[in-house]
mmCIF file of C-alpha atoms in Angstrom:
data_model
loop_
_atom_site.group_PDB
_atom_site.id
_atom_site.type_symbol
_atom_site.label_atom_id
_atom_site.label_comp_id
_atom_site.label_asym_id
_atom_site.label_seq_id
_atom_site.Cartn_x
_atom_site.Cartn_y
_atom_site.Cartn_z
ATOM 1 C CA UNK A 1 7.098 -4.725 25.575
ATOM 2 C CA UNK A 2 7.559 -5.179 29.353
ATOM 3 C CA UNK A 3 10.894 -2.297 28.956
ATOM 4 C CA UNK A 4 8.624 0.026 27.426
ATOM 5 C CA UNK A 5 6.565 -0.426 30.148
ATOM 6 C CA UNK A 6 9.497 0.511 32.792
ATOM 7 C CA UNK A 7 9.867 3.658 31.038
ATOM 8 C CA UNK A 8 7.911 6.795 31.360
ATOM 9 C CA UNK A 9 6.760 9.290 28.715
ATOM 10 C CA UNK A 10 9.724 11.672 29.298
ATOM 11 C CA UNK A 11 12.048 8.800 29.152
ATOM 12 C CA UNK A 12 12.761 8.302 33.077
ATOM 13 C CA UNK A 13 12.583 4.760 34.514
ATOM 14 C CA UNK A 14 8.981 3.632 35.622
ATOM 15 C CA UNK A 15 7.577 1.241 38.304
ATOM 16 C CA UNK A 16 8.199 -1.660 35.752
ATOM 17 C CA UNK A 17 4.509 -3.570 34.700
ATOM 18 C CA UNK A 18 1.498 -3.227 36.531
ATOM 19 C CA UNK A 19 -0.317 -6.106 38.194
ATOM 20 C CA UNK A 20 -3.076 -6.238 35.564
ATOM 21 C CA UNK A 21 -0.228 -6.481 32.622
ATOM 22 C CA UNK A 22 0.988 -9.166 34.647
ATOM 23 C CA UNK A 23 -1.860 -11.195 34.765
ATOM 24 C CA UNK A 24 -3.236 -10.608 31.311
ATOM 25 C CA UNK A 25 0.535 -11.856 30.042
ATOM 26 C CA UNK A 26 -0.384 -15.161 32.078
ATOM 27 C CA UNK A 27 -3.626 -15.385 30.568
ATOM 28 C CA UNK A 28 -1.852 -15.365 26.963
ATOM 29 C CA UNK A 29 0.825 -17.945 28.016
ATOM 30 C CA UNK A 30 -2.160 -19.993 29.295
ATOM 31 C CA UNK A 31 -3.989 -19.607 26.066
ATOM 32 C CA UNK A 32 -0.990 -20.379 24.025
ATOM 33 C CA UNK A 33 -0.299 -23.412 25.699
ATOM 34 C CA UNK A 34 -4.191 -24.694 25.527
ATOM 35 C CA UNK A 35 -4.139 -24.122 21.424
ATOM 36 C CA UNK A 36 -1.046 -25.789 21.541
ATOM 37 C CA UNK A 37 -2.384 -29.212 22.959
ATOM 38 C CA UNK A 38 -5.562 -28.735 21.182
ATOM 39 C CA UNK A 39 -3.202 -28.557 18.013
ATOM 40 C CA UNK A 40 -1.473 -31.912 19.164
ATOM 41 C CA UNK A 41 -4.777 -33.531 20.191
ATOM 42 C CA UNK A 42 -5.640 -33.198 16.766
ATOM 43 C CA UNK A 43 -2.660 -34.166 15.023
ATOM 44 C CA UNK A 44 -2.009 -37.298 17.488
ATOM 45 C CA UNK A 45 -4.491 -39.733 15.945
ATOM 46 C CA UNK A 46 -2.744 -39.157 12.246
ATOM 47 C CA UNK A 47 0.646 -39.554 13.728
ATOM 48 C CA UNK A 48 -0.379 -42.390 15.907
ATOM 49 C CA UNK A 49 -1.806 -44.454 12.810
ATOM 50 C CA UNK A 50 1.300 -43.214 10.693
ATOM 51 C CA UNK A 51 3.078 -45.087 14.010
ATOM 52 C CA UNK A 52 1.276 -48.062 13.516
ATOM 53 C CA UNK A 53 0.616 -48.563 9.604
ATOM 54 C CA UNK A 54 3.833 -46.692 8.522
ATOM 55 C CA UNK A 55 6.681 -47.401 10.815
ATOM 56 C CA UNK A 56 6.151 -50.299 12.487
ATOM 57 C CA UNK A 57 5.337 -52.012 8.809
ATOM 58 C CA UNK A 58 8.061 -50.810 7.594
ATOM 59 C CA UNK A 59 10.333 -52.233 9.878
ATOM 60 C CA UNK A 60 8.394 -55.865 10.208
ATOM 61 C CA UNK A 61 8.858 -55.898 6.560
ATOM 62 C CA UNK A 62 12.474 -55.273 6.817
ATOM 63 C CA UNK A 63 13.090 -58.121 9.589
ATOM 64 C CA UNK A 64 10.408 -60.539 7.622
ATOM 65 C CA UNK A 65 13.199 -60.321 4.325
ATOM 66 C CA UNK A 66 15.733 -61.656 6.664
ATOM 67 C CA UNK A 67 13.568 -64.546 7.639
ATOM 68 C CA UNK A 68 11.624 -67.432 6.207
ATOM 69 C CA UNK A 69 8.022 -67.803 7.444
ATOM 70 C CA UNK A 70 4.435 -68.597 5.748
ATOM 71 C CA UNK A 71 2.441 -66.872 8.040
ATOM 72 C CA UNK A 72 1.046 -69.472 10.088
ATOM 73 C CA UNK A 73 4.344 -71.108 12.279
ATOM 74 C CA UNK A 74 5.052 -69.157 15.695
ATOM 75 C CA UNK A 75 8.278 -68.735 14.516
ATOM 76 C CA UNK A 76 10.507 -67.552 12.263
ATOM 77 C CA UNK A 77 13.457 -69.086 10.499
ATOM 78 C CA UNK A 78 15.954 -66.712 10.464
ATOM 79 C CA UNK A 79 18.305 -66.823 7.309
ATOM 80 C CA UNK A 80 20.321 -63.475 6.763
ATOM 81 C CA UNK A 81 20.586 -62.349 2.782
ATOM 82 C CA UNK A 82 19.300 -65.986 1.629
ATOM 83 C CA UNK A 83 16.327 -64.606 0.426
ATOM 84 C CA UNK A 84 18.058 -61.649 -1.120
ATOM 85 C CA UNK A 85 20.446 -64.722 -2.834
ATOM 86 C CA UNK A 86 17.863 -66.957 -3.920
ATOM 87 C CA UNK A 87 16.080 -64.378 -6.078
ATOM 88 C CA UNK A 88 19.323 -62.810 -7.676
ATOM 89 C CA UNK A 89 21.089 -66.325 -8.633
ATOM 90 C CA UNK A 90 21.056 -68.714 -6.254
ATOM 91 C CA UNK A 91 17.650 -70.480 -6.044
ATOM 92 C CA UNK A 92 17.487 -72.411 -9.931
ATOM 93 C CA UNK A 93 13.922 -72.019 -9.913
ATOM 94 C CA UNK A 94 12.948 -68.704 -8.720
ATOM 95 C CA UNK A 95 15.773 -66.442 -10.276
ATOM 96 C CA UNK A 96 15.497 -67.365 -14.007
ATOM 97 C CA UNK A 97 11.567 -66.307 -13.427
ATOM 98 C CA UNK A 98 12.971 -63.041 -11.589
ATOM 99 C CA UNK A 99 14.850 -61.993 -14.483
ATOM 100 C CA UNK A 100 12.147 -62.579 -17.153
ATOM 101 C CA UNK A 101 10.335 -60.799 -14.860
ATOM 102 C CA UNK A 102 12.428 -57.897 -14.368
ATOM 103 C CA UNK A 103 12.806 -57.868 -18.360
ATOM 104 C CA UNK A 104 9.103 -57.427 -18.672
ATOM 105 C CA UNK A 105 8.773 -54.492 -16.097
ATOM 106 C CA UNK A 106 11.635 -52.675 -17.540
ATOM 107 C CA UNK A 107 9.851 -52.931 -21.123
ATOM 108 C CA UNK A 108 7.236 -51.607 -19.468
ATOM 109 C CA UNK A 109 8.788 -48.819 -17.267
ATOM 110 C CA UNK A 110 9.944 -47.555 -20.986
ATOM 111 C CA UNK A 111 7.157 -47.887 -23.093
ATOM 112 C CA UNK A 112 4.818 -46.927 -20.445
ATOM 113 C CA UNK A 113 5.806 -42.912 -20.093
ATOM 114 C CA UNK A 114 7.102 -42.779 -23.642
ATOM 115 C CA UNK A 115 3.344 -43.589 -25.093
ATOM 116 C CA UNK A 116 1.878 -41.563 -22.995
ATOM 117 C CA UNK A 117 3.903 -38.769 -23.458
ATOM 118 C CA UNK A 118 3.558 -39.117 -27.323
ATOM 119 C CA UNK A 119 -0.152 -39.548 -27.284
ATOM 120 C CA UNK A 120 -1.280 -36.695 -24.455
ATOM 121 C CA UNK A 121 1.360 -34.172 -25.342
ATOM 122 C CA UNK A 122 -0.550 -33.878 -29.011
ATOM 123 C CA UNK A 123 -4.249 -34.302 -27.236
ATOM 124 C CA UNK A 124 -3.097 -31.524 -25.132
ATOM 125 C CA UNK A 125 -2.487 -29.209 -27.957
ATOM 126 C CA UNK A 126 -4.866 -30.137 -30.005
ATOM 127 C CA UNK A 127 -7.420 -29.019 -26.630
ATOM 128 C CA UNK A 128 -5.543 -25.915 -26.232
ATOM 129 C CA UNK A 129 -6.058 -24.240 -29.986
ATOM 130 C CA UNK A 130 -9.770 -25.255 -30.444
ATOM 131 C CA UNK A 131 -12.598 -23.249 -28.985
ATOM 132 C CA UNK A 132 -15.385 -25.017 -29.517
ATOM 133 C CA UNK A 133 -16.462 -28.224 -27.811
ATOM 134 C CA UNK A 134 -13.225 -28.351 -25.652
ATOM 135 C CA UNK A 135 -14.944 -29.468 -22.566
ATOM 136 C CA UNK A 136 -17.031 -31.871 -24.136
ATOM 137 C CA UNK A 137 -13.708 -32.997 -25.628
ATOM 138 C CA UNK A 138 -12.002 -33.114 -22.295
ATOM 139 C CA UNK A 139 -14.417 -35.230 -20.409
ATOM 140 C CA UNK A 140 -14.500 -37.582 -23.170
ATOM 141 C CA UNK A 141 -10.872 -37.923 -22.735
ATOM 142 C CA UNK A 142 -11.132 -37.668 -18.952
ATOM 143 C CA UNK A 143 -13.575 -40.242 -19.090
ATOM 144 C CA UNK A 144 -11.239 -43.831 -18.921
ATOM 145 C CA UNK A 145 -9.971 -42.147 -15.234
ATOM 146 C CA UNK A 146 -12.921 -41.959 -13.788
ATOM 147 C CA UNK A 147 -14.084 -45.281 -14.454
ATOM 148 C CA UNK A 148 -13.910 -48.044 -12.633
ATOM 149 C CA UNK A 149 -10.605 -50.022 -13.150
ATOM 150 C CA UNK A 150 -11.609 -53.427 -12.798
ATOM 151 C CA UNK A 151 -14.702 -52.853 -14.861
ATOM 152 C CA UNK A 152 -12.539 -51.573 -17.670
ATOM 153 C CA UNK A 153 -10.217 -54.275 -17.418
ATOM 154 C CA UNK A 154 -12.949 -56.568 -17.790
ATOM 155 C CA UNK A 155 -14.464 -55.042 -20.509
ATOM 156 C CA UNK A 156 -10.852 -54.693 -22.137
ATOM 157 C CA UNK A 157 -10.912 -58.366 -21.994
ATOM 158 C CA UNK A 158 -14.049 -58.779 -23.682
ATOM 159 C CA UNK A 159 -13.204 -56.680 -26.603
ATOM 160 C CA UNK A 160 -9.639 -58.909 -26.823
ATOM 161 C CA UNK A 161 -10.906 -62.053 -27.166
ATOM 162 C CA UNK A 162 -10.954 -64.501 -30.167
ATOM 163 C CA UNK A 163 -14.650 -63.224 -31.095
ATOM 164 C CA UNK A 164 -13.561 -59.717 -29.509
ATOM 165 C CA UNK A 165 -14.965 -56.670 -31.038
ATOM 166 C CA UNK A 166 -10.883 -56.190 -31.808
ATOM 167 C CA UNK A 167 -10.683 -59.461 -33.790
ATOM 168 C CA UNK A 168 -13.728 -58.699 -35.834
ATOM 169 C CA UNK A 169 -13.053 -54.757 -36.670
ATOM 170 C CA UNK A 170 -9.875 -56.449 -38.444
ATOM 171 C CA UNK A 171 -11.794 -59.267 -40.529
ATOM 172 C CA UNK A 172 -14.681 -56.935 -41.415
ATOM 173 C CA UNK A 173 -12.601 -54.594 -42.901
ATOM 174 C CA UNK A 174 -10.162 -57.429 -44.660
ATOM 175 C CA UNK A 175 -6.885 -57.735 -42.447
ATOM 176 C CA UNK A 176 -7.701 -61.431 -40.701
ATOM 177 C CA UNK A 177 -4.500 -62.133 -40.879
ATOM 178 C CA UNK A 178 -3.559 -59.302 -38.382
ATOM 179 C CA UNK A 179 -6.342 -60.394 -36.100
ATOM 180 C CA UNK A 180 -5.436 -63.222 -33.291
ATOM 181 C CA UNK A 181 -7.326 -65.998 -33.459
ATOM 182 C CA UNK A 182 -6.336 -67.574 -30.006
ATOM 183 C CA UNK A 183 -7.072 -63.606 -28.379
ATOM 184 C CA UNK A 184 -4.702 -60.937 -27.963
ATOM 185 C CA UNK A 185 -3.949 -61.524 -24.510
ATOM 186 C CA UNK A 186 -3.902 -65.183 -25.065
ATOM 187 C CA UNK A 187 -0.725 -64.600 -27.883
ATOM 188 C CA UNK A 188 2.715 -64.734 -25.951
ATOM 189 C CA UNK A 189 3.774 -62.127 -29.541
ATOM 190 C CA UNK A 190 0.955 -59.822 -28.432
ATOM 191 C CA UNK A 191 -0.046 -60.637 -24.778
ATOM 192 C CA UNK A 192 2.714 -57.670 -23.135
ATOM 193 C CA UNK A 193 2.013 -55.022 -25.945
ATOM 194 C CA UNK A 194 -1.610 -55.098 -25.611
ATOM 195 C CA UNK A 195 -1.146 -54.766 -21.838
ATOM 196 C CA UNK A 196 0.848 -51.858 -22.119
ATOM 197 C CA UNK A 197 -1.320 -50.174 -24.773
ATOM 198 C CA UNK A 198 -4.123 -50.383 -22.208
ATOM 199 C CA UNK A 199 -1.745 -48.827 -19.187
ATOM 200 C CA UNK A 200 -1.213 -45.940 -21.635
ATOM 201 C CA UNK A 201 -4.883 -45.686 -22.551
ATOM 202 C CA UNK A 202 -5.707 -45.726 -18.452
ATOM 203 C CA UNK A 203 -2.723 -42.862 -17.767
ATOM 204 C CA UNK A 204 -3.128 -40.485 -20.857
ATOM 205 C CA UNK A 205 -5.902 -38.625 -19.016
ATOM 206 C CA UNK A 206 -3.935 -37.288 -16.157
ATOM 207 C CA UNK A 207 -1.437 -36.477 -18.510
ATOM 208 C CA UNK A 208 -3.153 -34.860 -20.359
ATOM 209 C CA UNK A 209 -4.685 -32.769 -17.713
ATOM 210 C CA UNK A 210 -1.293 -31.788 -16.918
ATOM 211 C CA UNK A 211 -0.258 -30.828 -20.508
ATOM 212 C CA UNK A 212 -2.997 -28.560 -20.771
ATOM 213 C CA UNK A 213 -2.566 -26.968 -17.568
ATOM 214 C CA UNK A 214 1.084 -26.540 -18.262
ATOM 215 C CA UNK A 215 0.195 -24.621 -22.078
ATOM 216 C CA UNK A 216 -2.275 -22.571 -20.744
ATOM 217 C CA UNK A 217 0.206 -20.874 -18.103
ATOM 218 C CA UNK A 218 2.348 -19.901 -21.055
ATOM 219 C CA UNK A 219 2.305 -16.620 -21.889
ATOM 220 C CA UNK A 220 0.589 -16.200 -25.302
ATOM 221 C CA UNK A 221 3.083 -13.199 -25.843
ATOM 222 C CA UNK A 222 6.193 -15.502 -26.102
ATOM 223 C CA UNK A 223 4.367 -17.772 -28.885
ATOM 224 C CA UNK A 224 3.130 -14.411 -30.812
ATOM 225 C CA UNK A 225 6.135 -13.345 -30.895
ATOM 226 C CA UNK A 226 7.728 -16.558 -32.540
ATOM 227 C CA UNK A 227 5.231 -16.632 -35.027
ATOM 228 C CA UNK A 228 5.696 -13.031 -35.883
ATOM 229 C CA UNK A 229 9.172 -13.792 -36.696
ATOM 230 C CA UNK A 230 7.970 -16.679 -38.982
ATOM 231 C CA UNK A 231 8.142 -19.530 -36.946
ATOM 232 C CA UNK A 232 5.374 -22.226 -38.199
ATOM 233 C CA UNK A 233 3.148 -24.725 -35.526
ATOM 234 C CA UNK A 234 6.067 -27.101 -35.297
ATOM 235 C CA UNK A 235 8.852 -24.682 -34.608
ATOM 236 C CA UNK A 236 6.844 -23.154 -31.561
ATOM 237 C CA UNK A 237 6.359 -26.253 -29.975
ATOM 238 C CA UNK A 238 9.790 -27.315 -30.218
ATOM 239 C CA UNK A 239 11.628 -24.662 -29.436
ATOM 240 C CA UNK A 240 9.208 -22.684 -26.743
ATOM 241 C CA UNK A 241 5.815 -25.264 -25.723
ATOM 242 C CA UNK A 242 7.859 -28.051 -25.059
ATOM 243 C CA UNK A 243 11.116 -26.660 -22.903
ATOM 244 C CA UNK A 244 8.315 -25.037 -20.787
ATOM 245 C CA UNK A 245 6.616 -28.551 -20.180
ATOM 246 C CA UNK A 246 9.540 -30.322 -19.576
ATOM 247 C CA UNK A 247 9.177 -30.346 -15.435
ATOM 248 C CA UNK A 248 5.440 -31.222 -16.250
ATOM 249 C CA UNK A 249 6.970 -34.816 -18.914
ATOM 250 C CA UNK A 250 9.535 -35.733 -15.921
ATOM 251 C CA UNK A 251 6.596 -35.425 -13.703
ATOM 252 C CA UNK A 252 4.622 -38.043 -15.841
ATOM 253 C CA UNK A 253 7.276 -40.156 -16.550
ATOM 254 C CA UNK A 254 8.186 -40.488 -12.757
ATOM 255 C CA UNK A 255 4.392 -41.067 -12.448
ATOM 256 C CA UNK A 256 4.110 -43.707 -15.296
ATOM 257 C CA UNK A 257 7.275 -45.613 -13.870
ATOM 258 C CA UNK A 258 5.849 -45.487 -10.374
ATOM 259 C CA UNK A 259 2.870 -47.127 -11.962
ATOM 260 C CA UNK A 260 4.942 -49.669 -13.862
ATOM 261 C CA UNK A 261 7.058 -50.915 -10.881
ATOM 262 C CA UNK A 262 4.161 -51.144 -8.046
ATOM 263 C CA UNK A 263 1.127 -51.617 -10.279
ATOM 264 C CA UNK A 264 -0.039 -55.539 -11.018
ATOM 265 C CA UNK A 265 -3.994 -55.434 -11.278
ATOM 266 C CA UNK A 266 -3.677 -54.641 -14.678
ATOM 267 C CA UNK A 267 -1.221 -58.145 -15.105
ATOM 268 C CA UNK A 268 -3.202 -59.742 -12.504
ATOM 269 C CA UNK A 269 -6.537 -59.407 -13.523
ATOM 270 C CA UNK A 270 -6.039 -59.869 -17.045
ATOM 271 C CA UNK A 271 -3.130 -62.156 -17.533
ATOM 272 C CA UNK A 272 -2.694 -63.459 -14.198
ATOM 273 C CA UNK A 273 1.546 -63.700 -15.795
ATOM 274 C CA UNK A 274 0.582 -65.700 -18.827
ATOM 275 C CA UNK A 275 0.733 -67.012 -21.023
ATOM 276 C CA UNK A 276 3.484 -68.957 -20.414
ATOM 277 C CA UNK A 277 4.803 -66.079 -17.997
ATOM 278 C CA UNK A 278 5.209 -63.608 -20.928
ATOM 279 C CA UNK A 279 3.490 -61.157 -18.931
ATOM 280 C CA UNK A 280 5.065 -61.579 -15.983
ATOM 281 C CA UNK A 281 6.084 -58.853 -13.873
ATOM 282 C CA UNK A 282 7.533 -58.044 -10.794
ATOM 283 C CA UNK A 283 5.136 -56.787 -8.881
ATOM 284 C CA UNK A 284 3.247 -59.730 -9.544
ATOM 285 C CA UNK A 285 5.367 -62.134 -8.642
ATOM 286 C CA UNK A 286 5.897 -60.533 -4.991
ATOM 287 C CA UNK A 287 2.285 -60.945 -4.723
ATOM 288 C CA UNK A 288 1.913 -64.312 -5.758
ATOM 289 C CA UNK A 289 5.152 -65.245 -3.318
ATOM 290 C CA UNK A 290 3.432 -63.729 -0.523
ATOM 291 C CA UNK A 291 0.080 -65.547 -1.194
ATOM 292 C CA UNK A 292 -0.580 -67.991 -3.101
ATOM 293 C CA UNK A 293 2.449 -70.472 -2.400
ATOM 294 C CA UNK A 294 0.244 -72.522 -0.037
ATOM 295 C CA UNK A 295 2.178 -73.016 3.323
ATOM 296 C CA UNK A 296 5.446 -72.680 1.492
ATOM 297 C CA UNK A 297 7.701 -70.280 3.480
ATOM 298 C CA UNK A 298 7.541 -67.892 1.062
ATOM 299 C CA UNK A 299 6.626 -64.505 2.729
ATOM 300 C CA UNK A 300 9.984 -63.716 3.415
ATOM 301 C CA UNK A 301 11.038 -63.805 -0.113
ATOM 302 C CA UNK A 302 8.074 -61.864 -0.898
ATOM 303 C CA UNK A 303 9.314 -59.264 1.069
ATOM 304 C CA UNK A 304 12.912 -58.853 -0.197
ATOM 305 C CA UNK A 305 11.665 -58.451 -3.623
ATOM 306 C CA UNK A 306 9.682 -55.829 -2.615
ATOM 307 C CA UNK A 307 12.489 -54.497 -1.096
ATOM 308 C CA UNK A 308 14.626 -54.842 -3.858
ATOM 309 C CA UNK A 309 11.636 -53.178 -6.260
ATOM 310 C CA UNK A 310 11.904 -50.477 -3.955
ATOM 311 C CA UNK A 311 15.524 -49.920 -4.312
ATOM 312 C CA UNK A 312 15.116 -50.080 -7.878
ATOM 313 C CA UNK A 313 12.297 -47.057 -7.557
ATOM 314 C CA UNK A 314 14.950 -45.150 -5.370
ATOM 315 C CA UNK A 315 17.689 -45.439 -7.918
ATOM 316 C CA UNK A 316 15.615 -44.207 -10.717
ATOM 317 C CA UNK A 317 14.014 -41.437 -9.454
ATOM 318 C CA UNK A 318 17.352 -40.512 -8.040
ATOM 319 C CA UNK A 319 18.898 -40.356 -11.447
ATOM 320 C CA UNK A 320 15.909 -38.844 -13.348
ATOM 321 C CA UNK A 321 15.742 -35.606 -10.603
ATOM 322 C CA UNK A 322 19.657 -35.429 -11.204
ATOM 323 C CA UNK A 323 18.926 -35.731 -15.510
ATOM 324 C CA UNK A 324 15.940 -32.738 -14.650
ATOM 325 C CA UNK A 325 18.309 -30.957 -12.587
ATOM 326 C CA UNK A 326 21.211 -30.718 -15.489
ATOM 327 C CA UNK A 327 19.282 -30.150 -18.210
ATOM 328 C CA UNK A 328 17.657 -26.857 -16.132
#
């Protein structure tokens, strides 16, 4: 702009930018420059707290796994990879209880995005060919998501007990000796299955949100044409519907193991681990290191394990984006 300005309309050199052109290019710089720190005065409280809450925990959390401490003492014992050693084989107490642990969330992690997979993908389907009713249908299904978690957990554990609705469905109808007479969630056989029936029931709504979103992008054309050439229900969803939702299942099955690994209100509130630690899981037992072990120094084991459940996370979704990646 300023060397058109130094040239004149039949192409000789001018007398460069005027004095007004001058001043109005300060008066953009200066405007530039003020919507620049009003930009940055805006963003600086977000980045601050990400600072303070992101950051800086991360790193305590770090140093605290190197350390013994309960919370309370000035100081910290400093004790390398102990921690990390106690809970992989070292400590006779602690890693037996890690492992059964561990055993239980990886039953979990499976069984977890494989139900609900199996159970939305047909919900999703089924919503996508009917006309009438669908959004009736879909809030009905939609409904356990929007409720309250700890209110359905609670009322989960009212149906499961001994004299549970559960319990007296099965009698009424002649199959007592399927029902639990101790509860479901009180039976070491039935305690982990029930709780992971229930995980499904909570995530199948999002999932199946997803599903249906994912069919109705298809392009009606490509299933027309399939079924023109004689392909029945079945063969469409095989061979066309479900390649064309496969980022949309490694999407909820990431979601569903994320769930798994981090989630424990589910084992907290209605198992609390038991019994006998059948339900036991990991993220529970980094909670219950971290607080309920009195003034035990404690916190510091707490906080490798949740470091290690983190590297666990890491590896897995690693592997699944490079299993999505090679079968695109």
């Amino acid at each position: 702009m300023a060397i058109l300005n130094t040239i004149d309309p039949l192409g000789r050199p001018g007398a460069g930018p005027s004095q007004r052109q001058r001043r109005r290019t300060r008066r953009a710089g200066r405007r530039s420059r003020r919507q620049w720190l009003i930009g940055y005065a805006f963003v600086a409280p977000a980045v601050l707290l990400f600072l303070v809450m992101g950051l800086y925990t991360v790193g305590y959390s770090v140093t605290l796994s190197f350390a013994k401490w309960n919370g309370f003492t000035p100081n910290w014992e400093w004790v390398g990879l102990d921690n990390y050693r106690d809970l992989l084989y070292r400590d006779p107490t602690l890693a037996p209880e890690l492992r059964a642990a561990a055993w239980h969330t990886a039953i979990a992690m499976l069984a977890v995005p494989l139900g609900t997979v199996a159970v939305a993908l047909p919900l999703a389907v089924l919503l996508n060919t009917i006309r009438r009713l669908r959004g009736l249908l879909r809030s009905v299904y939609f409904l356990p998501y929007v409720t309250t978690g700890i209110a359905v957990y609670y009322a989960w554990r009212y149906v499961l007990e001994p004299d549970g609705a559960i319990n007296l469905l099965l009698r009424s109808v002649g199959l007592g000796s399927v029902a639990r007479p101790e509860g479901w969630l009180a039976d070491p056989d039935t305690a982990l299955a029930t709780l992971i029936v229930i995980i499904i029931w909570g995530g199948v709504p999002v999932a199946m949100l997803l599903y249906l979103a994912g069919l109705q992008a298809i392009d009606p054309h490509l299933t027309e044409a399939a079924q023109l050439d004689g392909a029945g229900g079945v063969r469409v969803v095989r061979h066309i519907t479900w390649p064309l939702l496969v980022p949309i299942t490694a999407a909820i099955t990431l979601l569903g193991i994320r769930d798994t690994m981090q989630g424990f209100q589910i084992f907290l509130l209605m198992t609390n681990g038991g019994p006998g630690g059948h339900t036991d899981v990991l993220g529970l037992q980094a909670y219950q290191l971290a607080f309920f072990q009195n003034l035990s120094p404690t916190l510091g084991v707490a906080s490798a394990l949740g470091w290690l459940i983190f590297l666990a996370a890491l590896l897995l979704t690693v592997v699944n984006a490079r299993l999505l990646r090679s079968s695109q």
